[in-house]
Coordinates of C-alpha atoms (C1' of nucleotides) in Angstrom, one line a residue:
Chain J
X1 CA 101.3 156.7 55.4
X2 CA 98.3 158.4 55.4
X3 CA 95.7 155.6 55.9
X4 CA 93.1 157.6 58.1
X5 CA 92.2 161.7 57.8
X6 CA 90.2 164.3 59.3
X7 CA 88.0 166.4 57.7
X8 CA 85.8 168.3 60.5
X9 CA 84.5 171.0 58.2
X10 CA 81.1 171.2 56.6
X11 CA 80.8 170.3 52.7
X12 CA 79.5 173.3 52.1
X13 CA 83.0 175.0 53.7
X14 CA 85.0 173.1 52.2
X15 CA 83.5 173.6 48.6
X16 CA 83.9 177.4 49.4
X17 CA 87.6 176.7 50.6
X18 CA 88.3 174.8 47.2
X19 CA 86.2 177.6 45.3
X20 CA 84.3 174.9 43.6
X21 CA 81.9 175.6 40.9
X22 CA 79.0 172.3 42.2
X23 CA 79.1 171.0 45.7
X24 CA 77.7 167.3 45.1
X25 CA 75.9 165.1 47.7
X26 CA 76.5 162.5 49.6
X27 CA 79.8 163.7 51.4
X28 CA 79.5 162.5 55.1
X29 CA 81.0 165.2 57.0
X30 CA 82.4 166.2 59.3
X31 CA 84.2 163.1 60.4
X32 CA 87.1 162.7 62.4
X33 CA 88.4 159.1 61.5
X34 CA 88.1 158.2 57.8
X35 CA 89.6 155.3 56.9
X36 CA 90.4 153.2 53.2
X37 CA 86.9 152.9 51.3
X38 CA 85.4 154.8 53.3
X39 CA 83.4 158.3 51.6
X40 CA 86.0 161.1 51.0
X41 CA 85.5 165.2 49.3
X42 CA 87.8 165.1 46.1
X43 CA 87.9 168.3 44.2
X44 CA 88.1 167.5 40.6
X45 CA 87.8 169.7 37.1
X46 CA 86.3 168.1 34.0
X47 CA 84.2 168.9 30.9
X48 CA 81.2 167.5 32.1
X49 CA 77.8 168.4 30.1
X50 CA 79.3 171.8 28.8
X51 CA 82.1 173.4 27.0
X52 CA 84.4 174.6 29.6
X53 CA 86.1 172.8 32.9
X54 CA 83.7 172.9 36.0
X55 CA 85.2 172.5 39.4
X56 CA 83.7 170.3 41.7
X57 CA 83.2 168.8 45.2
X58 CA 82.7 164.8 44.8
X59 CA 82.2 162.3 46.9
X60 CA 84.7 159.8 46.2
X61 CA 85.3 156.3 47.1
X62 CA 88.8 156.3 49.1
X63 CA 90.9 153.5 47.3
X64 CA 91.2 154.3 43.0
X65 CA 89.3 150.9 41.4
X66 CA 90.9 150.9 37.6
X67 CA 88.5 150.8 35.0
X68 CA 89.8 147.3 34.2
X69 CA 88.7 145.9 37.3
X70 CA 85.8 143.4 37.8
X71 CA 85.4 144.2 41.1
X72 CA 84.8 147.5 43.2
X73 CA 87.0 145.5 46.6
X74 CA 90.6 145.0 45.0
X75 CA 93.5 142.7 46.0
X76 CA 95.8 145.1 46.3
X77 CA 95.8 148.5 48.5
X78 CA 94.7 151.8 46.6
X79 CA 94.6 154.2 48.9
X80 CA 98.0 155.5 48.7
X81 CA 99.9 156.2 45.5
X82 CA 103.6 156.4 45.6
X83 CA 105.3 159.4 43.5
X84 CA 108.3 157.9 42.6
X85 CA 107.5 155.7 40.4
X86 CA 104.1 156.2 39.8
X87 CA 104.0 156.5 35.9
X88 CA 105.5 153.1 35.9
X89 CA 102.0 151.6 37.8
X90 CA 99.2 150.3 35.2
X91 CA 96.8 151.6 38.1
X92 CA 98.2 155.0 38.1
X93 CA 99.6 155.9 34.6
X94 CA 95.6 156.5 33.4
X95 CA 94.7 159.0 35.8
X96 CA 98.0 160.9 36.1
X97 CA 97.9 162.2 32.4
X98 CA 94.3 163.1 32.9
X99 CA 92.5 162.6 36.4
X100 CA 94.4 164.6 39.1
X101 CA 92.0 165.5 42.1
X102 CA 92.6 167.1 45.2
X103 CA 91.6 165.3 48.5
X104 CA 90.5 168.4 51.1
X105 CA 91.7 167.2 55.0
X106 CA 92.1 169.1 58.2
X107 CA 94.8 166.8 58.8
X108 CA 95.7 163.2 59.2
X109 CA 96.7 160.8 61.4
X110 CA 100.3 159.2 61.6
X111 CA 101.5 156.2 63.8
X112 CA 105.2 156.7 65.3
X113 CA 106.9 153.6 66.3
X114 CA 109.0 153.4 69.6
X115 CA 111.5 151.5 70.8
X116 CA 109.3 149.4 72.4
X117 CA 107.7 148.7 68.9
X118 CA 104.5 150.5 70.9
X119 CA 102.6 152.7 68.6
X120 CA 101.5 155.8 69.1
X121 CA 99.0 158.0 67.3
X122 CA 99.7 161.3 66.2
X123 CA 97.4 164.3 64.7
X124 CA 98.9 166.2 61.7
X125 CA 98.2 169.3 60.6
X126 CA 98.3 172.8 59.4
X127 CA 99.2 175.5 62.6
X128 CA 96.7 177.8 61.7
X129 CA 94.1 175.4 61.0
X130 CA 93.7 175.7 57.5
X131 CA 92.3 172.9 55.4
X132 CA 95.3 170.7 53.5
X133 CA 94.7 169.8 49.8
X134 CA 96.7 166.7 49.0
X135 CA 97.5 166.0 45.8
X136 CA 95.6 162.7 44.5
X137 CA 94.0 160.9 41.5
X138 CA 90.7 159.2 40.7
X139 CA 89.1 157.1 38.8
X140 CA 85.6 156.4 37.4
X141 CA 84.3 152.6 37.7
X142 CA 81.7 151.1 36.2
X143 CA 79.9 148.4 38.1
X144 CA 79.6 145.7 35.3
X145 CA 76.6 144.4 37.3
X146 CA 74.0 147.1 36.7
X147 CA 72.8 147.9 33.4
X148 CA 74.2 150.4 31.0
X149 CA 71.9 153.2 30.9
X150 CA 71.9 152.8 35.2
X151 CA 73.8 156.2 36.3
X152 CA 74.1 154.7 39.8
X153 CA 76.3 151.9 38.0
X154 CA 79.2 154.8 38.0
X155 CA 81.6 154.9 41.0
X156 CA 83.8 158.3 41.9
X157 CA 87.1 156.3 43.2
X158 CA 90.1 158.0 44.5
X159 CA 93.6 157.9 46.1
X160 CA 96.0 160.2 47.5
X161 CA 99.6 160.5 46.9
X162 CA 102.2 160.1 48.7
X163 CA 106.5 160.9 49.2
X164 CA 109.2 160.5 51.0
X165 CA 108.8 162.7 54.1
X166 CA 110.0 166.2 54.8
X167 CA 112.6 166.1 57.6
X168 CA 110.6 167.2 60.4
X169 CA 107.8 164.5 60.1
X170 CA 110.6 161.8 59.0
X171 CA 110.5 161.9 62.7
X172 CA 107.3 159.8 63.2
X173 CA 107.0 158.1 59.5
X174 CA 109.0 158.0 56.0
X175 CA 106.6 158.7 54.3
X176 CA 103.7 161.6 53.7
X177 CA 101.3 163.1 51.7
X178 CA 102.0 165.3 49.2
X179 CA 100.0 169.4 50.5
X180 CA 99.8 171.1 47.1
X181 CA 99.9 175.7 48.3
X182 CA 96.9 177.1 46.9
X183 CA 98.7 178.4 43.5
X184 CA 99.0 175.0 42.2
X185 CA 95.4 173.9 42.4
X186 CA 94.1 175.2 39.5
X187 CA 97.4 173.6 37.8
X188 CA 97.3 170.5 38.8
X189 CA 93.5 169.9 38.7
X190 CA 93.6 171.3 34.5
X191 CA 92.1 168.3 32.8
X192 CA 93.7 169.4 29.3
X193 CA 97.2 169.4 30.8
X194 CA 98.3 165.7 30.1
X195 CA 100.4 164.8 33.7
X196 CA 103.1 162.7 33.4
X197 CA 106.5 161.7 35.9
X198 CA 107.7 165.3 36.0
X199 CA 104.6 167.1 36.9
X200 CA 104.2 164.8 40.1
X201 CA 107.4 165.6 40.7
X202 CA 106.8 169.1 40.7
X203 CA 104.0 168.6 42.5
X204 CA 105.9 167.2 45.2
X205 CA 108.6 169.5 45.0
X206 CA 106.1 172.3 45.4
X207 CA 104.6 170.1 48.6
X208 CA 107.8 170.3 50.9
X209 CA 107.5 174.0 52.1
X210 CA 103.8 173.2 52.7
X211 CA 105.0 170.0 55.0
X212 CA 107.4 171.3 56.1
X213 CA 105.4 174.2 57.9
X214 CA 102.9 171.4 59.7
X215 CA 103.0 170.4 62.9
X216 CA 101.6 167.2 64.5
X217 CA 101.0 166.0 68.7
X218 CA 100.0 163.0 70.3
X219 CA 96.9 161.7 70.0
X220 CA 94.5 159.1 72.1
X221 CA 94.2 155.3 69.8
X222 CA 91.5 156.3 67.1
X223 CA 88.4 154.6 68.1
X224 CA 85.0 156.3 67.2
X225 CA 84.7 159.8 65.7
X226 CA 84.6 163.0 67.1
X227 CA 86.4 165.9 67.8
X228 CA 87.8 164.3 70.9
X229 CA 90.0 162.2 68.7
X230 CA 92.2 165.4 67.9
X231 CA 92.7 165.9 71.5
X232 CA 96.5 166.1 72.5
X233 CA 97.3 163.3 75.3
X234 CA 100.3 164.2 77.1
Chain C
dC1 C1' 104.6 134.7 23.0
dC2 C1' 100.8 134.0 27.0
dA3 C1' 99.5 134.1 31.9
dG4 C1' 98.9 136.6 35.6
dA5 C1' 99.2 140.7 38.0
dC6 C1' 97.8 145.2 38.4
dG7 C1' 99.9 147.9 45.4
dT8 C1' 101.2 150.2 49.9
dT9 C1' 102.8 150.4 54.5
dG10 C1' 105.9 148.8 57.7
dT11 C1' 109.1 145.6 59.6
dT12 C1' 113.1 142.5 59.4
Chain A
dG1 C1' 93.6 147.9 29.5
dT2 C1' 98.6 147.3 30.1
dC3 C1' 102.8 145.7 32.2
dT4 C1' 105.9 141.9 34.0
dG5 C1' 107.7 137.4 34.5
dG6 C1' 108.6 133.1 32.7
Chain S
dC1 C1' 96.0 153.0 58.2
dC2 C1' 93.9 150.1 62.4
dA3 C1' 90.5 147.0 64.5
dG4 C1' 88.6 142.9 64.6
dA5 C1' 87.9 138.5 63.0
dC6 C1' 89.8 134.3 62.2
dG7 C1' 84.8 128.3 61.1
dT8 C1' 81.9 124.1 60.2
dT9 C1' 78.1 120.9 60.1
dG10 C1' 73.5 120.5 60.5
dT11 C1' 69.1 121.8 62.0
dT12 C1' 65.5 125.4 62.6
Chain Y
dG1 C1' 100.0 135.4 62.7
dT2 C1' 97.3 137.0 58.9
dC3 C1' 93.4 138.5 56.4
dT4 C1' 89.2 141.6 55.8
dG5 C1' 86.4 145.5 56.4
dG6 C1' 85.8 150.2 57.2

DNA sequence: CCAGACGTTGTT
DNA sequence: GTCTGG
DNA sequence: CCAGACGTTGTT
DNA sequence: GTCTGG
């Protein structure tokens, strides 16, 4: 679940959404069909180059790459975290107690299975239109082939979380991410709260009356990127 | 202990 | 780096 | 997640 | 059918 996204609005909204304190470069957006490593927004909170937490809008590399990895292109899927367990994941455990982010999306895309074993593509999102902030984690890699004093050796990674899903969408997938309400950002993005199993668990708790409230048509197979992919087919 | 993996989705 | 399986 | 590729030898 | 890239 949640393997491709929309995010139509401008950086520059969304950093306003998110109230962030820098809006960073290099965010290509809008787009209409982002897919795993691909270029995502992630709003994360650190102590970067002053004294107290700043909140910013990064551009992220969609799929987490652990600081233990050789390589940026893993062998193993990163795009999705599952809550469940998630404290029990070498991959995971790091940047739950201390590198929560929140992935902005106008909504995502969701493939319901038919009888037929057909597939069929379906937009999901908020009714009023109001930009989603799944709950997700990232990850700073180094790029052991540049040097160390290279900055651009530093890779913004990132991955978004995902449950078991709320009733109402259990009726296309199992599985969804996890929308944190607006009074939880600020909670889950604190970098001096240490996260552990039952703060994702609250997290997701907190998610189901945001999921529950979204609402999701048919859609035309995802090819290219524009606005007419969020077009309902009948 | 070391060696090798480190993960998710979906489908059967 | 840390966990799991043998 | 889906879409698209999936391969080699040898010669230029 | 299965792997890779986006």
């Amino acid at each position: 679940m949640c393997g491709r996204f929309v995010l139509k609005e401008s950086a520059e909204e969304v950093g306003a959404f998110f109230e962030t304190d820098l809006t960073g470069e290099g965010i290509p957006l809008p787009s209409w069909n982002i897919s795993p490593t691909q270029q995502i927004a992630a709003v994360v909170e650190s102590v970067k180059d002053s004294d107290t937490p700043k909140r910013r809008l990064e551009a992220a590399r969609w799929s987490l790459v652990p600081g233990w990895s050789k390589e940026l292109t893993l062998k193993f899927p990163t795009f999705n975290a599952r809550t469940e367990d998630i404290m029990s994941k070498a991959t995971w455990k790091p940047a739950v107690k201390a590198k929560r982010a929140l992935i902005p999306a106008s909504g995502y895309f969701e493939w319901r299975t038919d009888a037929q074993g057909k597939k069929h593509p379906n937009y999901i999102h908020d009714p009023s239109g109001e930009l989603l902030a799944f709950a997700g984690l990232y990850s700073w890699w180094a790029d052991p082939t540049k040097q160390p004093d290279d900055e651009s050796r530093w890779v913004l990674t990132a991955t978004i979380l995902t449950s078991p899903a709320v009733p109402h969408l259990a009726e296309i997938h199992d599985r969804n991410p996890v929308p944190l309400p607006r009074d939880l950002w600020q909670w889950w993005l604190d970098p001096l709260t240490e996260g552990d199993q039952s703060m994702v668990d609250a997290a997701v708790a907190a998610a189901i009356p945001v999921a529950s409230e979204l609402e999701f048509f048919e859609v035309a197979p995802i090819r290219g990127n524009g606005p007419e992919l969020i077009e309902p087919v009948s």
